[in-house]
Every structure is written in structure tokens, then in C-alpha cells.
PDB file of C-alpha atoms in Angstrom:
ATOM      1  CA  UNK M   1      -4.948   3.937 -29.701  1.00 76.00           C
ATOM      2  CA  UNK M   2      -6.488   6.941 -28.586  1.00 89.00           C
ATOM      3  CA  UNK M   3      -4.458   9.452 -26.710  1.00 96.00           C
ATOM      4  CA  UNK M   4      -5.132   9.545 -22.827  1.00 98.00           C
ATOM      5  CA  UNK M   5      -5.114  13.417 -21.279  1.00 98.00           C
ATOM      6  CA  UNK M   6      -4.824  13.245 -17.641  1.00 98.00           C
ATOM      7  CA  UNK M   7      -5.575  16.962 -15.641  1.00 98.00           C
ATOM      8  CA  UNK M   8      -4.212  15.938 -12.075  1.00 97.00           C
ATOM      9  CA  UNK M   9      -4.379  18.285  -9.024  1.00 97.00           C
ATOM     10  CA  UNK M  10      -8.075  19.204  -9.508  1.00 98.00           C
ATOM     11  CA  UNK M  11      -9.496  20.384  -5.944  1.00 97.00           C
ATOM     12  CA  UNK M  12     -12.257  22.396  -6.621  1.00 98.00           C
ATOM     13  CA  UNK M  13     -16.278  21.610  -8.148  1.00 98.00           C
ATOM     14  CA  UNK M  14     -15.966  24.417 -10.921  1.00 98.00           C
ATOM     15  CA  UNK M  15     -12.245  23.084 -12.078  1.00 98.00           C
ATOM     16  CA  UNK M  16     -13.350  19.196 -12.078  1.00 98.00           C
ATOM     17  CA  UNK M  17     -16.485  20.235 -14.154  1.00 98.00           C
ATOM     18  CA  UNK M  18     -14.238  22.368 -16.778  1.00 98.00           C
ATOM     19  CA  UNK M  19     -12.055  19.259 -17.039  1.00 98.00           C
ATOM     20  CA  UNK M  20     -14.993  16.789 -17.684  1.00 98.00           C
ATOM     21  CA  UNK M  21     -16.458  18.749 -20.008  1.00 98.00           C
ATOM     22  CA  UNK M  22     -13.366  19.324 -22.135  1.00 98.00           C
ATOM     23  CA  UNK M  23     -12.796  15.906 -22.679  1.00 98.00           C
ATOM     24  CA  UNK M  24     -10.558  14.550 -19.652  1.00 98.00           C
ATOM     25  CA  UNK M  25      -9.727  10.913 -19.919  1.00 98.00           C
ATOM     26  CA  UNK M  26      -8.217  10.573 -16.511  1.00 98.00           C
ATOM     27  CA  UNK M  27      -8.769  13.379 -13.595  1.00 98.00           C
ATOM     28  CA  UNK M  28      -6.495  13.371 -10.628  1.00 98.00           C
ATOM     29  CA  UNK M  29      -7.302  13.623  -6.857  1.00 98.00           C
ATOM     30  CA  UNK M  30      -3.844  14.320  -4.429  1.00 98.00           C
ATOM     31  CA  UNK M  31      -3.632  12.570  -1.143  1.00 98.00           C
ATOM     32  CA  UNK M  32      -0.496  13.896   0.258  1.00 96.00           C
ATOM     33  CA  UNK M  33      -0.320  17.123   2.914  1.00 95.00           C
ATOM     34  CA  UNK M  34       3.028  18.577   1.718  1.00 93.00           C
ATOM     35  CA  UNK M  35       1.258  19.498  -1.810  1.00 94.00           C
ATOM     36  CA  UNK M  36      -0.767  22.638  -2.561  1.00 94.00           C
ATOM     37  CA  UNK M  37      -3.083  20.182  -4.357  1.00 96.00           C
ATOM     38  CA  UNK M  38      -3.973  18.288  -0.804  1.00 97.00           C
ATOM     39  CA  UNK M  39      -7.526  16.607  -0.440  1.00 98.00           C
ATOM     40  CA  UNK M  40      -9.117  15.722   2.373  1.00 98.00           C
ATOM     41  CA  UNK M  41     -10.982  12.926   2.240  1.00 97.00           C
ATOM     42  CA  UNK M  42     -14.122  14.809   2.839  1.00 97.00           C
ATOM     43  CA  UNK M  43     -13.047  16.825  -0.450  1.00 97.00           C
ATOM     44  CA  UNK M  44     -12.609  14.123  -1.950  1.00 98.00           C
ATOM     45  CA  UNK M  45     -15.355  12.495  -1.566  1.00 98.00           C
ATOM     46  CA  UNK M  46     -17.467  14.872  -2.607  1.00 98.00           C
ATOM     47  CA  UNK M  47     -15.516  15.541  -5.941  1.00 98.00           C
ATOM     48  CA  UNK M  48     -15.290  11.974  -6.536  1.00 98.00           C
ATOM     49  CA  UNK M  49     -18.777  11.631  -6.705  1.00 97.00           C
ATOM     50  CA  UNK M  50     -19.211  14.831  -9.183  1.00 98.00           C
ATOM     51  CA  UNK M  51     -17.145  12.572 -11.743  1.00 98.00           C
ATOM     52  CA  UNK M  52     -19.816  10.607 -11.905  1.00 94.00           C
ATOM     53  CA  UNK M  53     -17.787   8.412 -14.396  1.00 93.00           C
ATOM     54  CA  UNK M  54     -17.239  10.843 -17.086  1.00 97.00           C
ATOM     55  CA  UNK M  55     -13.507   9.879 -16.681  1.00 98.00           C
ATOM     56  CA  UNK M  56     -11.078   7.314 -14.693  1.00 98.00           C
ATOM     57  CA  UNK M  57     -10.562   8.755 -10.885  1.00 98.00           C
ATOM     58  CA  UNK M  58      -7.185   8.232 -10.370  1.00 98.00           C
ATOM     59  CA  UNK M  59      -5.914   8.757  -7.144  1.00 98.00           C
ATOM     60  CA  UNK M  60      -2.303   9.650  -6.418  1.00 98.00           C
ATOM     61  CA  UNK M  61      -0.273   8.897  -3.220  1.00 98.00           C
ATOM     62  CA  UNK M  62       3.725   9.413  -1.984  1.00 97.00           C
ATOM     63  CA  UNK M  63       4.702   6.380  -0.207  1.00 97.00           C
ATOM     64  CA  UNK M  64       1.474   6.263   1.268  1.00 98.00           C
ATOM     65  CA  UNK M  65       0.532   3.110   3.982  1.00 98.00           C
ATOM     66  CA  UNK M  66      -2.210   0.581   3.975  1.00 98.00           C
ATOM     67  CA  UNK M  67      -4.277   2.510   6.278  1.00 98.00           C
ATOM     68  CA  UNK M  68      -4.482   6.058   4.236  1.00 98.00           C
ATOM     69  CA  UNK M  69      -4.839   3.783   0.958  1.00 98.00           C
ATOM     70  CA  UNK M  70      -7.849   2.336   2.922  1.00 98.00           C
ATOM     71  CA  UNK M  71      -9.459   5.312   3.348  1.00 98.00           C
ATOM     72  CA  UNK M  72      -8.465   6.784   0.055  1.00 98.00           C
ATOM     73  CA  UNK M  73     -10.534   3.931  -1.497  1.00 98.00           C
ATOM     74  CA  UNK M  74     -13.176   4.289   0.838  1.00 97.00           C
ATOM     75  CA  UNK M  75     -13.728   8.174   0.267  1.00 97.00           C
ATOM     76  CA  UNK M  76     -12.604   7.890  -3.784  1.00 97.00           C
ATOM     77  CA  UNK M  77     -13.375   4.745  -4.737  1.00 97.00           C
ATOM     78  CA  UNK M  78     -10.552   5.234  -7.798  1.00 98.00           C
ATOM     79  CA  UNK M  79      -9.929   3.664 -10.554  1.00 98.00           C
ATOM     80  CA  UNK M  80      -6.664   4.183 -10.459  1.00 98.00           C
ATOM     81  CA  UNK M  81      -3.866   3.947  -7.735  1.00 98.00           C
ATOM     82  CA  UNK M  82      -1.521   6.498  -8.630  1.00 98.00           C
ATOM     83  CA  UNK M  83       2.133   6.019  -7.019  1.00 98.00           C
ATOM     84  CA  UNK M  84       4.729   8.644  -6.806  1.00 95.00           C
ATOM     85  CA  UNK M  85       6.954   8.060  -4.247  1.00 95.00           C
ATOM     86  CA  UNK M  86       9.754   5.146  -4.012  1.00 95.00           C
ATOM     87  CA  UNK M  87       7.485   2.539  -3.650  1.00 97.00           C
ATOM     88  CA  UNK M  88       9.443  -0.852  -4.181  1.00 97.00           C
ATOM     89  CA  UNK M  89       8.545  -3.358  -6.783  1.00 97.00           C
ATOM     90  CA  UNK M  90       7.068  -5.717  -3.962  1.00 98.00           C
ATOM     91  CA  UNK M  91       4.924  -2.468  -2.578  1.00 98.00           C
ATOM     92  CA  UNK M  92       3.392  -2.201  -6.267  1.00 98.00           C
ATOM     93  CA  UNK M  93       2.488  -5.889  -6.192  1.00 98.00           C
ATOM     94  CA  UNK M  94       1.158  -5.818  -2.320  1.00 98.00           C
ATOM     95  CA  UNK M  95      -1.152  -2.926  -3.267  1.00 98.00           C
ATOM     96  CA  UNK M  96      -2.406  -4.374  -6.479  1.00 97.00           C
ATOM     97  CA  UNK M  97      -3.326  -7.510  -4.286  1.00 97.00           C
ATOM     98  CA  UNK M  98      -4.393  -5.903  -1.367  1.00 98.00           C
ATOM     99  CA  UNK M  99      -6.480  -3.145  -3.510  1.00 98.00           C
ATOM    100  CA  UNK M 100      -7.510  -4.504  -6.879  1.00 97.00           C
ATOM    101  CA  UNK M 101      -6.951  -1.597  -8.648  1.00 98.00           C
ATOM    102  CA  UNK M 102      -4.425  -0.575 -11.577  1.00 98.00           C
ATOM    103  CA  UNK M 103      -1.436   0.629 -10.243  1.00 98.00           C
ATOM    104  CA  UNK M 104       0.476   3.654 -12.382  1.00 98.00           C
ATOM    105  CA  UNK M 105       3.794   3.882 -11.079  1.00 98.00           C
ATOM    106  CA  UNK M 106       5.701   7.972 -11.272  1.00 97.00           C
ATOM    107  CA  UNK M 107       9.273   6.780 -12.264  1.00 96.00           C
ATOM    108  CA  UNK M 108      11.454  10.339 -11.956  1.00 94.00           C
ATOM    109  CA  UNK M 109      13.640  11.334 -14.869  1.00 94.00           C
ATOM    110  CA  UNK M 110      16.897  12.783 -15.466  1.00 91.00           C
ATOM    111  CA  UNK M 111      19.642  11.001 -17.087  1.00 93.00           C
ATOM    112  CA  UNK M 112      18.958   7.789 -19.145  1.00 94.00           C
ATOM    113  CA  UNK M 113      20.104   5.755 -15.715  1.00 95.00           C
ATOM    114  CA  UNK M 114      17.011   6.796 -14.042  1.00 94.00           C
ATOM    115  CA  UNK M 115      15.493   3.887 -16.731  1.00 96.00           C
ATOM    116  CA  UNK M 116      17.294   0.994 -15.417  1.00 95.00           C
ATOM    117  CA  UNK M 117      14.640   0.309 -12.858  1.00 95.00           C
ATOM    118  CA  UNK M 118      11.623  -0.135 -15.819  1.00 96.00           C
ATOM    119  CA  UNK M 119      11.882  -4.164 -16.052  1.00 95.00           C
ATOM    120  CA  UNK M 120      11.139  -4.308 -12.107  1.00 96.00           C
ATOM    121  CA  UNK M 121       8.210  -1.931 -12.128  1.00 97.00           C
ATOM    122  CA  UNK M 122       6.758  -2.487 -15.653  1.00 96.00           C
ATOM    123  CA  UNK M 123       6.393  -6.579 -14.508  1.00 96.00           C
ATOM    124  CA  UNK M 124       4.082  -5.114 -12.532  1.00 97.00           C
ATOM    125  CA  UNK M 125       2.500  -1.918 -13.194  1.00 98.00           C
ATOM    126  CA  UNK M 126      -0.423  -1.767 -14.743  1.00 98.00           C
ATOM    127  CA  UNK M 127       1.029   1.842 -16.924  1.00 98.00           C
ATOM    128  CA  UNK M 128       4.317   3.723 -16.299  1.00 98.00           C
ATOM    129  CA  UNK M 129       3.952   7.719 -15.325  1.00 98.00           C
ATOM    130  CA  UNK M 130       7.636   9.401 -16.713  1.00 97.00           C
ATOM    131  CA  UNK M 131       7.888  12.646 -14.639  1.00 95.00           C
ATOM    132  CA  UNK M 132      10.750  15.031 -14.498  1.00 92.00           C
ATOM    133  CA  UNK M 133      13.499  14.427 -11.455  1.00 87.00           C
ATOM    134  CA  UNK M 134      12.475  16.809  -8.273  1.00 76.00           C
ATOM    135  CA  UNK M 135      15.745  18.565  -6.941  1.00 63.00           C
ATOM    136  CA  UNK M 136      17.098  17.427  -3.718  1.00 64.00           C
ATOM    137  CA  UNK M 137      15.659  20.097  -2.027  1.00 60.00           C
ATOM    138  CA  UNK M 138      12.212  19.625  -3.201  1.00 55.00           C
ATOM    139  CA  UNK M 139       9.405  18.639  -0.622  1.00 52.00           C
ATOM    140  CA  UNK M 140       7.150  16.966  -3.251  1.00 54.00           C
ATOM    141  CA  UNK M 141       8.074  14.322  -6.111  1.00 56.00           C
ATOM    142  CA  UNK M 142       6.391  16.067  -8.457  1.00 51.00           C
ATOM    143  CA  UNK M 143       4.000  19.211 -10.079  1.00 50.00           C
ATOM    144  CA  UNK M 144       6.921  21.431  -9.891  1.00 58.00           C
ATOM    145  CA  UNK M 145       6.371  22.263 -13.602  1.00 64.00           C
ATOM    146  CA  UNK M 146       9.921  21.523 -14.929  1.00 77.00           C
ATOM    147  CA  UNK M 147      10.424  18.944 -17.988  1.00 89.00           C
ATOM    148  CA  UNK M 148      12.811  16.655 -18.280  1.00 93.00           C
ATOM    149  CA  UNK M 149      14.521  15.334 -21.760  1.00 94.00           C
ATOM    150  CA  UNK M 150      11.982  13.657 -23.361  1.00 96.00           C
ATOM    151  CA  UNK M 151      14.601  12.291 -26.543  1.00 96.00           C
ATOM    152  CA  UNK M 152      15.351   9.878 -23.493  1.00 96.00           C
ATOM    153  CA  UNK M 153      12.085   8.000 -24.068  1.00 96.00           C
ATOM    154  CA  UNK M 154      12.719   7.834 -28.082  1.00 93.00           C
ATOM    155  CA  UNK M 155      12.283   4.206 -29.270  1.00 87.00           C
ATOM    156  CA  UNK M 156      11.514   3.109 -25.973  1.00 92.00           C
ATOM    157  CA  UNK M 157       9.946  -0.407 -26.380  1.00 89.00           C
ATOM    158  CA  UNK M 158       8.421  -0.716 -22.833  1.00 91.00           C
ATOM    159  CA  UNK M 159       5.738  -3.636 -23.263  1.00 90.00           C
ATOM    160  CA  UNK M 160       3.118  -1.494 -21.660  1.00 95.00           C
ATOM    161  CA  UNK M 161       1.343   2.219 -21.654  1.00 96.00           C
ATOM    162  CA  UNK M 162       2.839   4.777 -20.635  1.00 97.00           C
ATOM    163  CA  UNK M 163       2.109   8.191 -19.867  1.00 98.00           C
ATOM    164  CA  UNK M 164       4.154  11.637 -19.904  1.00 97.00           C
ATOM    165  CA  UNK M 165       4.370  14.361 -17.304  1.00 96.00           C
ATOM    166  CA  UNK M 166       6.732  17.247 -16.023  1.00 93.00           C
ATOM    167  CA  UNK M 167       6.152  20.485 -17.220  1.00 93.00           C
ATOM    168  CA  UNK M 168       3.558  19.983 -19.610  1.00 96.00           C
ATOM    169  CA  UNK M 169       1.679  22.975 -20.463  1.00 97.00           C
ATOM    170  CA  UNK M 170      -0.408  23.948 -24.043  1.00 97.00           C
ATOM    171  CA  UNK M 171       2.397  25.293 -25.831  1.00 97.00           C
ATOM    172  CA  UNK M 172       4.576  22.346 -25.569  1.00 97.00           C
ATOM    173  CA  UNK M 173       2.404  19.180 -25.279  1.00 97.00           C
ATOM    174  CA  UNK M 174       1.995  18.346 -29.164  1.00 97.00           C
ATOM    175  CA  UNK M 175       6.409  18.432 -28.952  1.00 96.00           C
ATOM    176  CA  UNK M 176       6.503  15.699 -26.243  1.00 97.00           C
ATOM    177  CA  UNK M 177       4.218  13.708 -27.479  1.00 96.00           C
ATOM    178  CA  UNK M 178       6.340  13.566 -30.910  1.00 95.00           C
ATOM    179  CA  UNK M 179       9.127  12.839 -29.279  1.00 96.00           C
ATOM    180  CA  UNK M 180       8.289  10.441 -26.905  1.00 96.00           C
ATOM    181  CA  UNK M 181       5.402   8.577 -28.647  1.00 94.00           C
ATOM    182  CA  UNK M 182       3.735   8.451 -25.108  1.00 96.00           C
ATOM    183  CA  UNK M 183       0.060   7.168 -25.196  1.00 96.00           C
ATOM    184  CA  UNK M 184      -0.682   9.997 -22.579  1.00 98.00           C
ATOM    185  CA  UNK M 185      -0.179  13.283 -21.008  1.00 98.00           C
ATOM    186  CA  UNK M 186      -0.293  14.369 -17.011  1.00 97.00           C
ATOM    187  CA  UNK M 187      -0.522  18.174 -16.614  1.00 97.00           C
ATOM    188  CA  UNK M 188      -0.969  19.461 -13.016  1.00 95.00           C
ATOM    189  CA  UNK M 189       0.862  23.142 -12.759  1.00 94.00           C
ATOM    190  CA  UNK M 190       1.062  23.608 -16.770  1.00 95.00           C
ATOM    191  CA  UNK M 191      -2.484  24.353 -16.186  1.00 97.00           C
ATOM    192  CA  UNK M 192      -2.420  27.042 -12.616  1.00 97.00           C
ATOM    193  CA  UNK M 193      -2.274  30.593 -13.139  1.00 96.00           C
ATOM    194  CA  UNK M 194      -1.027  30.206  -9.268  1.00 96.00           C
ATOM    195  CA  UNK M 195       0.334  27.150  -7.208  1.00 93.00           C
ATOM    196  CA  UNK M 196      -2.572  25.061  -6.640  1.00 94.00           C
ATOM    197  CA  UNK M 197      -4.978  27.399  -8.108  1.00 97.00           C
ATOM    198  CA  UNK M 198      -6.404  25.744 -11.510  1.00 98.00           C
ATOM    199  CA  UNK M 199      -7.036  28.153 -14.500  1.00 98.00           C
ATOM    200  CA  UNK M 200      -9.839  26.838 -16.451  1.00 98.00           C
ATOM    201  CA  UNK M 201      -8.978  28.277 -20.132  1.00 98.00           C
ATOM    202  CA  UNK M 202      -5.925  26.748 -19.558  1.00 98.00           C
ATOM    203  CA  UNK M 203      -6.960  23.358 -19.186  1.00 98.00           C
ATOM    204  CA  UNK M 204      -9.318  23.804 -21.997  1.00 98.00           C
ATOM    205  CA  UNK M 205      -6.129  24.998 -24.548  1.00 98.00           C
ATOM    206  CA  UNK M 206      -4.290  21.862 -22.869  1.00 98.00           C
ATOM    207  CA  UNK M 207      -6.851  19.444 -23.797  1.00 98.00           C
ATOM    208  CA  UNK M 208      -7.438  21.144 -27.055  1.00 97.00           C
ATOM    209  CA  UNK M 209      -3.821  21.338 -28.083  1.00 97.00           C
ATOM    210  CA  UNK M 210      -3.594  17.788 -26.788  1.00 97.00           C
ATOM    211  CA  UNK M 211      -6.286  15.755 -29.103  1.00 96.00           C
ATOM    212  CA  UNK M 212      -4.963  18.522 -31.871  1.00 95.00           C
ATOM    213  CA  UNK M 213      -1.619  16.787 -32.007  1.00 88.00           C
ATOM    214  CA  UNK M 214      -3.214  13.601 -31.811  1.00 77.00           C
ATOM    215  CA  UNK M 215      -5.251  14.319 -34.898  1.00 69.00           C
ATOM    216  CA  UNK M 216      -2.205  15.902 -36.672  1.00 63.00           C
ATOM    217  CA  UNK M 217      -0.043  12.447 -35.857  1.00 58.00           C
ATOM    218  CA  UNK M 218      -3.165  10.652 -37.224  1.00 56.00           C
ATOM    219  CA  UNK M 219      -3.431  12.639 -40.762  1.00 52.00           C
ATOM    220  CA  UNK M 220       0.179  12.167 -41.148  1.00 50.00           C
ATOM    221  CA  UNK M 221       0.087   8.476 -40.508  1.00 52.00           C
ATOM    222  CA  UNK M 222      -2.824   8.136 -43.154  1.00 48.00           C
ATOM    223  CA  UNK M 223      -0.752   9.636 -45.667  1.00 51.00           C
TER     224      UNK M 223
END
């Protein structure tokens, strides 16, 4: 299957545009005020409709309530429902019900225990986001731009897609993907040359270096 490159945190017209244009499967709106990457729903609005569906919207939320998913789909219109919080299994399946969209579901990642709750979610998530751990201290789930261990995914037999994220940047995107035989990649700070502030040569290289390890797996396969 083809790989799926996700560039999440976009905020601004000219960073959206560079991520279209380089070949962005998946482009990601944030709808949480603690992040640097914060939309408004004015924002994003208007960026949502700049997409123009050149790629899957995909909005992601932190524990976020009926009422701001409301007006997330009324301002986005995703594709996607992006959850990163500690949304229970029920809260996956009331959204999907409530909301009719595909629901990717963040599952944090440190130690190999962190994968006990995959049978819960993946019964009903649509695909499964791995993301690296946030310390205790940390305000926000996740774009902190440290990896976690991906030789914990190896062999994982999941029974759905799944996606990998945490630290990603061009340099070390072809590695994960070996190891983890993910289907996808979610960069956010891998591609800032500042918090919040997207660089965009560096989510060209990502998506280059990307769909270059893809075609590399491929060659290898054929042989």
C-alpha cells in the first residue's frame, strides 16, 4: 500500500500550500489552546478551504467535548477526527456515531506496557497514531519532537493501519519506517526551524526522504 505522510501543525496559507504541493497525504489542523500550533476556528476555516481536497483534513483534538467537536466540524469539515488525549474506548465509539468521521486514535509510547490498551481502541479506531510518551511535566500530549523506541512496534500484527509519530524529522524517517513497518508518518516539530513556526525546505526534505524510503523498501521487495 502506498505510504501515508502526514505534516500536522500547519497554521499558516504559505506552509499548507508547500505541503500540498510536495505531496502531503494527510495535513493537520490543531484545535487545542495550550499548543503553539492553536487554530482558531476562523483560521481554520479559511485554511481548510485552501486544501481544497488535495489531501485528507484531519483535525486533531485533546480530550475535546461535543460542543468544540461541533464547531470543529462546522469550521473544518475534516476528514479525519484526530484524538490525542485519553479519550476512553466508549468516547472513540460516541464520536464516530455522533460525527461520522474516521477516528485516529494518539496511543503514547514508552515501554512495551503502554500496548496493552491496542485491542480496546483498535475495535474501534478507524487507524492507530503511535507517538512518543510526553513527560509528566509536559502541557501537551504531543509535538515535543522526542522519539520513542520504535523496535517496540516490530512484528506488530495490529489488524488495522497505523501510523508513526514522535520525533520524526528527514534524517531519521526512512529508519522508523524500517523498523516499524508503519503504513505512515506524522511530523509536526521535525519540520519547525522554531516552535510553531513551519520551515518549508524542511517539509519538502521530509516528504522527499519519506516516499524515498518507500521506493527503496519497494526495489528491495522486487528483488
Amino acid at each position: 500500500m502506498p505510504l501515508l505522510v502526514k505534516i500536522c501543525g500547519l497554521s499558516t496559507p504559505e506552509t499548507l500550500e508547500t505541503a500540498l504541493e510536495a505531496g502531503a497525504d494527510m495535513v493537520g489542523f490543531v484545535f487545542f489552546p495550550p499548543s503553539p500550533r492553536h487554530l482558531s476556528l476562523e483560521a481554520g476555516r479559511a485554511l481548510g478551504r485552501q486544501v481544497k481536497r488535495r489531501a485528507l483534513k484531519v483535525a486533531l483534538t485533546v480530550d475535546a467535548d461535543d460542543a468544540t467537536l461541533d464547531n470543529i466540524m462546522d469550521t473544518l469539515s475534516p476528514d479525519i477526527l484526530q484524538l490525542h488525549g485519553k479519550e476512553t474506548v466508549a468516547r472513540l465509539r460516541d464520536i464516530k456515531q455522533r460525527f461520522g468521521r474516521p477516528v485516529m486514535k494518539a496511543v503514547p509510547v514508552a515501554t512495551s506496557a503502554d500496548l496493552a490498551v491496542l485491542p480496546g481502541y483498535a475495535a474501534i479506531a478507524d487507524r492507530i497514531l503511535f507517538d512518543a510518551r510526553a513527560p509528566k511535566e509536559a502541557t501537551r500530549p504531543g509535538g515535543l519532537g522526542a522519539p520513542f523506541d520504535w523496535h517496540l512496534l516490530e512484528r506488530l500484527d495490529l489488524g488495522l493501519p497505523y501510523m508513526v509519530s514522535g520525533g520524526l524529522d528527514a534524517g531519521n524517517v526512512a529508519e522508523a519506517l524500517r523498523v516499524t513497518g508503519a503504513g505512515g508518518v506524522d511530523v509536526s516539530s521535525g519540520v519547525e526551524s522554531a516552535i510553531g513556526v513551519k520551515d518549508p525546505e524542511m517539509i519538502k526534505a521530509f516528504i522527499r526522504a519519506a516516499r524515498a524510503s518507500q521506493d527503496t523498501s519497494q526495489e528491495l521487495s522486487a528483488r
